[in-house]
Tab-separated table of C-alpha atoms and ligand atoms in Angstrom:
chain	number	residue	atom	x	y	z
A	31	MET	CA	111.460	149.455	172.884
A	32	LEU	CA	114.252	147.376	174.361
A	33	VAL	CA	114.935	147.197	178.105
A	34	VAL	CA	118.561	146.326	178.825
A	35	MET	CA	119.049	144.851	182.313
A	36	HIS	CA	122.141	145.254	184.497
A	37	THR	CA	124.561	142.318	184.638
A	38	THR	CA	123.550	141.998	188.290
A	39	ALA	CA	119.763	141.909	187.643
A	40	THR	CA	118.034	138.953	189.296
A	41	PRO	CA	115.406	136.683	187.722
A	42	ALA	CA	112.860	138.443	189.975
A	43	ASP	CA	113.888	141.854	188.534
A	44	ILE	CA	113.418	140.469	185.007
A	45	ASP	CA	109.987	139.028	185.908
A	46	ALA	CA	108.932	142.371	187.375
A	47	VAL	CA	109.873	144.242	184.185
A	48	CYS	CA	107.977	141.685	182.066
A	49	ARG	CA	104.912	142.076	184.303
A	50	VAL	CA	104.900	145.869	183.974
A	51	ILE	CA	105.233	145.598	180.172
A	52	ALA	CA	102.277	143.177	180.094
A	53	GLU	CA	100.235	145.592	182.260
A	54	MET	CA	100.976	148.294	179.681
A	55	GLY	CA	99.264	146.084	177.081
A	56	TYR	CA	102.377	144.855	175.231
A	57	SER	CA	104.257	141.558	175.067
A	58	ALA	CA	107.662	141.157	176.684
A	59	VAL	CA	110.311	138.995	175.021
A	60	PRO	CA	113.219	138.259	177.381
A	61	MET	CA	116.461	137.629	175.481
A	62	PRO	CA	119.183	136.300	177.776
A	63	GLY	CA	122.660	137.245	176.522
A	64	GLU	CA	126.097	136.159	177.654
A	65	GLN	CA	126.531	139.140	179.957
A	66	ARG	CA	123.047	140.473	180.499
A	67	THR	CA	119.405	140.029	179.596
A	68	ALA	CA	117.558	142.384	177.275
A	69	ILE	CA	113.762	142.469	177.255
A	70	GLY	CA	112.109	143.390	173.969
A	71	VAL	CA	108.690	145.061	173.899
A	72	VAL	CA	106.470	144.018	171.008
A	73	GLY	CA	102.942	144.876	169.985
A	74	ASN	CA	103.453	148.642	169.732
A	75	ASP	CA	103.277	150.647	166.528
A	76	GLY	CA	104.985	153.818	167.693
A	77	ARG	CA	107.006	155.129	170.612
A	78	VAL	CA	106.235	153.486	173.958
A	79	ASP	CA	106.021	155.611	177.103
A	80	ASP	CA	108.830	154.223	179.282
A	81	THR	CA	108.094	156.059	182.542
A	82	ASN	CA	106.835	152.913	184.343
A	83	VAL	CA	109.922	150.935	183.336
A	84	VAL	CA	113.013	153.135	183.645
A	85	GLY	CA	113.018	153.199	187.449
A	86	LEU	CA	112.469	149.464	188.044
A	87	ALA	CA	115.128	147.452	189.883
A	88	GLY	CA	117.811	146.016	187.621
A	89	VAL	CA	117.064	148.208	184.601
A	90	ALA	CA	120.277	149.588	183.067
A	91	GLN	CA	118.983	151.284	179.944
A	92	VAL	CA	115.894	151.702	177.778
A	93	ILE	CA	116.481	151.866	174.016
A	94	HIS	CA	113.779	153.130	171.675
A	95	VAL	CA	113.990	151.274	168.361
A	96	SER	CA	113.574	153.974	165.757
A	97	ARG	CA	112.979	151.750	162.719
A	98	PRO	CA	109.621	150.459	161.461
A	99	TYR	CA	111.051	146.936	161.700
A	100	LYS	CA	112.091	146.071	165.236
A	101	GLN	CA	113.050	142.494	165.996
A	102	VAL	CA	115.109	142.216	162.812
A	103	SER	CA	117.072	145.412	163.529
A	104	ARG	CA	120.627	145.622	164.851
A	105	GLU	CA	119.337	147.986	167.527
A	106	TRP	CA	117.276	145.087	168.874
A	107	ARG	CA	120.124	142.577	168.686
A	108	PRO	CA	123.672	143.851	168.094
A	109	GLU	CA	125.245	140.399	167.523
A	110	ASN	CA	124.711	138.387	164.322
A	111	THR	CA	121.958	135.805	164.416
A	112	ILE	CA	123.260	132.381	163.478
A	113	VAL	CA	120.733	130.305	161.544
A	114	GLN	CA	121.528	126.603	161.697
A	115	ILE	CA	119.602	124.537	159.161
A	116	ALA	CA	121.282	121.210	160.006
A	117	PRO	CA	124.106	120.052	162.274
A	118	GLY	CA	127.271	121.764	161.011
A	119	VAL	CA	125.453	124.011	158.515
A	120	ALA	CA	124.968	127.522	159.865
A	121	PHE	CA	124.487	130.927	158.207
A	122	GLY	CA	125.688	134.168	159.808
A	123	GLY	CA	129.016	133.049	161.256
A	124	ASN	CA	132.432	133.220	159.659
A	125	ALA	CA	131.744	130.355	157.277
A	126	ILE	CA	130.015	131.044	153.962
A	127	VAL	CA	127.358	128.479	153.073
A	128	ILE	CA	127.078	127.391	149.444
A	129	VAL	CA	123.604	126.136	148.506
A	130	ALA	CA	123.560	124.709	145.004
A	131	GLY	CA	121.381	122.562	142.787
A	132	PRO	CA	118.866	122.771	139.979
A	133	CYS	CA	116.076	125.316	139.728
A	134	SER	CA	113.497	122.482	139.791
A	135	VAL	CA	113.509	118.867	140.886
A	136	GLU	CA	112.751	117.003	137.653
A	137	SER	CA	113.470	113.311	138.224
A	138	GLU	CA	115.261	110.932	140.597
A	139	GLU	CA	118.205	110.632	138.270
A	140	GLN	CA	118.479	114.404	137.815
A	141	ILE	CA	118.349	115.374	141.498
A	142	LEU	CA	120.663	112.561	142.639
A	143	SER	CA	123.184	113.430	139.986
A	144	ALA	CA	122.972	117.142	140.943
A	145	ALA	CA	123.329	116.371	144.661
A	146	ARG	CA	126.378	114.171	144.032
A	147	ALA	CA	127.981	116.952	141.980
A	148	VAL	CA	127.302	119.538	144.722
A	149	ARG	CA	128.781	117.238	147.344
A	150	ALA	CA	131.816	116.284	145.240
A	151	ALA	CA	132.667	119.955	144.654
A	152	GLY	CA	132.390	120.729	148.372
A	153	GLY	CA	129.015	122.544	148.338
A	154	THR	CA	127.270	122.809	151.698
A	155	ALA	CA	123.579	122.275	150.936
A	156	LEU	CA	121.230	121.245	148.128
A	157	ARG	CA	118.574	123.415	146.510
A	158	GLY	CA	115.772	122.398	144.154
A	159	GLY	CA	112.160	123.497	143.746
A	160	ALA	CA	109.297	121.007	144.040
A	161	PHE	CA	106.655	123.756	143.925
A	162	LYS	CA	107.596	126.302	141.285
A	163	PRO	CA	106.182	129.831	141.074
A	164	ARG	CA	106.316	130.294	137.271
A	165	SER	CA	105.407	133.496	135.463
A	166	SER	CA	103.346	131.448	132.967
A	167	PRO	CA	100.692	128.904	134.007
A	168	TYR	CA	101.796	126.796	131.019
A	169	SER	CA	105.411	126.413	132.246
A	170	PHE	CA	106.561	123.403	134.304
A	171	GLN	CA	105.011	123.804	137.765
A	172	GLY	CA	107.219	121.324	139.638
A	173	LEU	CA	106.730	117.738	140.811
A	174	GLY	CA	105.029	118.745	144.074
A	175	LYS	CA	105.127	116.148	146.869
A	176	ARG	CA	107.065	113.687	144.695
A	177	GLY	CA	109.739	116.377	144.323
A	178	LEU	CA	110.011	116.666	148.109
A	179	GLU	CA	110.406	112.886	148.394
A	180	LEU	CA	113.202	112.971	145.829
A	181	LEU	CA	114.953	115.760	147.738
A	182	ALA	CA	114.743	113.654	150.890
A	183	LEU	CA	116.268	110.757	148.968
A	184	ALA	CA	119.127	112.974	147.762
A	185	ARG	CA	119.736	114.157	151.327
A	186	ALA	CA	119.774	110.557	152.604
A	187	GLU	CA	122.418	109.635	150.060
A	188	THR	CA	124.664	112.699	150.206
A	189	GLY	CA	124.042	114.084	153.701
A	190	LEU	CA	123.381	117.542	152.231
A	191	PRO	CA	120.596	119.518	153.922
A	192	VAL	CA	117.788	120.630	151.629
A	193	VAL	CA	116.405	124.093	150.850
A	194	THR	CA	113.144	124.162	148.891
A	195	GLU	CA	110.313	126.559	148.224
A	196	ALA	CA	106.795	126.733	149.640
A	197	MET	CA	104.182	128.791	147.808
A	198	ASP	CA	101.236	128.799	150.206
A	199	GLU	CA	100.275	127.973	153.778
A	200	ALA	CA	99.306	124.349	153.165
A	201	GLY	CA	102.449	123.878	151.093
A	202	ALA	CA	104.574	125.292	153.907
A	203	GLU	CA	103.386	122.567	156.300
A	204	LEU	CA	104.209	119.891	153.745
A	205	VAL	CA	107.580	121.410	152.797
A	206	ALA	CA	108.467	121.614	156.507
A	207	GLU	CA	108.070	117.829	156.805
A	208	TYR	CA	110.814	117.271	154.220
A	209	ALA	CA	113.063	120.328	154.027
A	210	ASP	CA	115.718	121.684	156.368
A	211	CYS	CA	114.928	125.230	155.304
A	212	ILE	CA	111.761	126.656	153.734
A	213	GLN	CA	112.377	129.057	150.867
A	214	ILE	CA	109.905	131.894	150.325
A	215	GLY	CA	110.392	133.192	146.801
A	216	ALA	CA	110.590	136.715	145.411
A	217	ARG	CA	106.986	136.581	144.186
A	218	ASN	CA	105.774	135.648	147.659
A	219	MET	CA	107.860	138.058	149.752
A	220	GLN	CA	104.707	140.009	150.544
A	221	ASN	CA	102.394	137.005	150.945
A	222	TYR	CA	101.727	137.832	154.577
A	223	SER	CA	99.682	134.734	155.401
A	224	LEU	CA	102.568	132.589	154.102
A	225	LEU	CA	105.088	134.620	156.126
A	226	LYS	CA	103.001	134.150	159.273
A	227	ALA	CA	102.613	130.421	158.600
A	228	ALA	CA	106.398	130.062	158.167
A	229	GLY	CA	106.830	131.972	161.415
A	230	ARG	CA	104.497	129.626	163.268
A	231	ILE	CA	106.059	126.455	161.843
A	232	GLY	CA	109.395	127.537	163.305
A	233	LYS	CA	111.736	125.919	160.724
A	234	PRO	CA	114.530	128.059	159.271
A	235	VAL	CA	113.265	130.282	156.456
A	236	LEU	CA	115.145	131.592	153.418
A	237	LEU	CA	113.338	134.805	152.458
A	238	LYS	CA	114.082	136.218	149.004
A	239	ARG	CA	113.797	139.895	148.219
A	240	GLY	CA	110.859	140.727	145.954
A	241	MET	CA	111.772	141.913	142.489
A	242	ALA	CA	110.395	145.400	143.197
A	243	ALA	CA	110.953	145.499	146.946
A	244	THR	CA	113.077	147.998	148.840
A	245	ILE	CA	115.445	146.760	151.521
A	246	THR	CA	113.041	148.133	154.136
A	247	ASP	CA	110.209	146.110	152.522
A	248	LEU	CA	112.378	142.988	152.788
A	249	LEU	CA	113.130	143.631	156.456
A	250	LEU	CA	109.448	144.284	157.227
A	251	SER	CA	108.543	140.974	155.596
A	252	ALA	CA	111.168	139.235	157.743
A	253	GLU	CA	109.645	141.016	160.760
A	254	TYR	CA	106.373	139.103	160.107
A	255	ILE	CA	108.252	135.826	160.621
A	256	LEU	CA	110.052	137.014	163.755
A	257	ALA	CA	106.791	138.448	165.129
A	258	GLU	CA	105.462	134.850	165.163
A	259	GLY	CA	108.398	133.792	167.325
A	260	ASN	CA	110.710	132.373	164.647
A	261	THR	CA	114.099	134.126	164.601
A	262	GLN	CA	115.634	131.627	162.137
A	263	VAL	CA	115.470	133.763	158.998
A	264	ILE	CA	118.052	134.060	156.212
A	265	LEU	CA	117.591	136.972	153.796
A	266	CYS	CA	118.483	136.686	150.104
A	267	GLU	CA	119.283	139.270	147.434
A	268	ARG	CA	118.251	137.907	144.011
A	269	GLY	CA	118.143	140.927	141.715
A	270	LEU	CA	115.522	143.525	140.917
A	271	ARG	CA	113.441	144.377	137.845
A	272	SER	CA	114.960	147.342	136.101
A	273	PHE	CA	114.726	149.366	132.892
A	274	ASP	CA	117.738	147.526	131.487
A	275	THR	CA	117.099	144.314	129.571
A	276	ALA	CA	120.799	143.402	129.211
A	277	ALA	CA	120.538	141.011	132.156
A	278	ARG	CA	117.489	139.224	133.599
A	279	ASN	CA	117.615	141.426	136.693
A	280	MET	CA	119.679	144.169	138.311
A	281	PHE	CA	121.725	142.330	140.947
A	282	ASP	CA	121.863	144.680	143.918
A	283	LEU	CA	125.087	143.790	145.715
A	284	ASN	CA	124.792	147.015	147.713
A	285	ALA	CA	122.085	145.201	149.650
A	286	ILE	CA	124.663	142.900	151.264
A	287	PRO	CA	126.578	145.468	153.342
A	288	ILE	CA	123.464	147.630	153.776
A	289	VAL	CA	121.436	144.800	155.291
A	290	GLN	CA	124.368	143.736	157.453
A	291	LYS	CA	124.368	147.212	158.973
A	292	MET	CA	120.579	147.365	159.435
A	293	SER	CA	119.891	143.828	160.603
A	294	HIS	CA	121.426	140.986	162.595
A	295	LEU	CA	119.992	138.378	160.213
A	296	PRO	CA	122.305	136.606	157.750
A	297	ILE	CA	122.058	137.696	154.117
A	298	ILE	CA	123.003	135.550	151.146
A	299	ALA	CA	123.121	136.258	147.408
A	300	ASP	CA	121.553	134.476	144.444
A	301	PRO	CA	123.619	135.401	141.377
A	302	SER	CA	121.645	132.934	139.201
A	303	HIS	CA	118.364	134.849	139.285
A	304	GLY	CA	120.370	138.046	139.764
A	305	THR	CA	121.918	137.787	136.313
A	306	GLY	CA	119.960	135.141	134.378
A	307	LEU	CA	122.929	133.968	132.278
A	308	ARG	CA	125.463	131.369	133.335
A	309	ASP	CA	128.527	133.248	132.083
A	310	LYS	CA	127.495	136.196	134.321
A	311	VAL	CA	126.742	133.943	137.303
A	312	ILE	CA	130.409	133.076	137.772
A	313	PRO	CA	131.855	136.623	138.168
A	314	MET	CA	128.878	137.778	140.224
A	315	THR	CA	129.225	134.815	142.613
A	316	ARG	CA	132.826	135.842	143.177
A	317	ALA	CA	131.689	139.433	143.707
A	318	ALA	CA	128.978	138.448	146.189
A	319	VAL	CA	131.485	136.518	148.305
A	320	ALA	CA	133.863	139.471	148.181
A	321	ALA	CA	131.003	141.803	149.189
A	322	GLY	CA	130.540	139.803	152.393
A	323	ALA	CA	127.541	137.586	151.635
A	324	ASP	CA	126.919	134.945	154.320
A	325	GLY	CA	126.078	132.421	151.654
A	326	ILE	CA	125.414	131.810	147.984
A	327	LEU	CA	122.338	130.247	146.365
A	328	VAL	CA	123.316	129.073	142.923
A	329	GLU	CA	121.645	126.990	140.220
A	330	MET	CA	123.577	124.050	138.809
A	331	HIS	CA	122.112	121.321	136.570
A	332	PRO	CA	123.686	118.052	135.428
A	333	ASN	CA	122.404	118.808	131.923
A	334	PRO	CA	121.339	122.484	131.627
A	335	GLU	CA	120.180	122.154	127.976
A	336	ARG	CA	117.510	119.714	129.163
A	337	ALA	CA	116.438	121.742	132.231
A	338	LYS	CA	112.696	122.280	132.648
A	339	SER	CA	113.317	125.713	134.180
A	340	ASP	CA	116.140	128.271	134.250
A	341	GLY	CA	118.547	126.217	132.118
A	342	ALA	CA	120.220	129.335	130.677
A	343	GLN	CA	121.364	130.443	134.126
A	344	SER	CA	122.285	126.987	135.428
A	345	LEU	CA	125.979	126.177	135.731
A	346	TYR	CA	127.473	122.980	134.363
A	347	PRO	CA	128.802	120.756	137.184
A	348	GLU	CA	132.428	121.417	136.037
A	349	GLN	CA	131.835	125.182	136.168
A	350	PHE	CA	130.439	124.857	139.664
A	351	ALA	CA	133.423	122.806	140.816
A	352	ARG	CA	135.837	125.445	139.509
A	353	LEU	CA	133.808	128.251	141.043
A	354	MET	CA	134.023	126.500	144.418
A	355	GLU	CA	137.825	126.637	144.206
A	356	GLU	CA	137.711	130.327	143.347
A	357	VAL	CA	135.326	131.330	146.123
A	358	ARG	CA	137.474	129.414	148.591
A	359	LEU	CA	140.381	131.710	147.728
A	360	ILE	CA	138.220	134.839	147.834
A	361	ALA	CA	136.790	133.862	151.222
A	362	GLN	CA	140.317	133.301	152.537
A	363	ALA	CA	141.398	136.735	151.281
A	364	ILE	CA	138.712	138.407	153.437
A	365	GLY	CA	139.316	136.272	156.527
A	366	ARG	CA	136.386	133.896	155.980
A	367	GLU	CA	136.003	130.309	154.880
A	368	ILE	CA	133.607	128.184	152.869
A	369	SER	CA	131.408	125.957	155.027
A	370	PRO	CA	132.186	122.329	154.085
A	371	PRO	CA	129.442	119.745	153.509
A	372	PRO	CA	128.163	118.377	156.856
A	373	GLY	CA	130.176	115.513	158.310
A	374	THR	CA	133.483	116.500	156.683
B	442	PEP	C1	114.165	129.948	142.517
B	442	PEP	O1	114.947	130.018	143.475
B	442	PEP	O2	114.221	129.037	141.648
B	442	PEP	C2	113.166	131.026	142.349
B	442	PEP	C3	111.977	130.804	141.795
B	442	PEP	O3	113.626	132.210	142.773
B	442	PEP	P1	112.945	133.662	142.861
B	442	PEP	O4	111.826	133.562	143.840
B	442	PEP	O5	114.071	134.522	143.333
B	442	PEP	O6	112.482	134.040	141.481
B	443	MN	MN1	115.137	129.258	139.273
């Protein structure tokens, strides 16, 4: 339930509404807006009886949120949420954020060279996994803490903010010390203790859709993070498992406009995992921008043949640079722009 206050409501009116909600056994979340304050009611799992609230001073309207997810819904918050991961780098506004870099951090030379290439092409942020959730226990598992240190080094040199994955609660605390945004991967979308930990930590979170998750499942997972008090969540479509083996995954671009209707959170697209092959990544990146994605997460490696993970879907630096020019034109055609690297 959402209690919308009149523009003339006083702080005392707002306090009184919050008190009544608390007496009813729920939590009240006041959300001051430009014109008026809305007070969200959380802690209920079904329709709340509003008889004690509707008649209170200053109450303009009571809205019953009909969806299973609440705080992530557009009913709860009609305006877009802007998620800022670093000064000048924000998701959910008019600018489209391009996050690029290798699948995994492999060495100092590799990540610095990747970061320089991202920066030179005008990319907005750097990606790279230090903790890798691999399907096989025998595949490269990432450099761990050393990988985080190398990402911090790359940020210090290039100024690009860093997005990197955490796989468990303890890892999330460590990742938060180094990263500007904590990625929660497809395999962990329903790791509820990790979602809660990321909510408590309060850093921006990039939440990827599970490979067999519905859009409602994705939004409910995001709800776990918001329920802990962290509204800084970016959603990511990265392709689904399907019957068709022609591509690594079925890249669900429908999810972009669907999520934008259902939720106020920004949604970005990952055409690298969505397609699995670099020659498909290029057209599907263009398509994702055209579909209205608030950002792109794309894998690029200075030497894809030598990559320790996901080389086949990693762009060459020259391909990435050309793609940047193309998406700039596509963004312009739909009245948007590409977010430049910070400090430019
Ligand atoms: C990744 O971003 O490298 C990754 C492991 O992605 P996903 O969780 O989508 O498989
Ligand atoms: Mn990858």
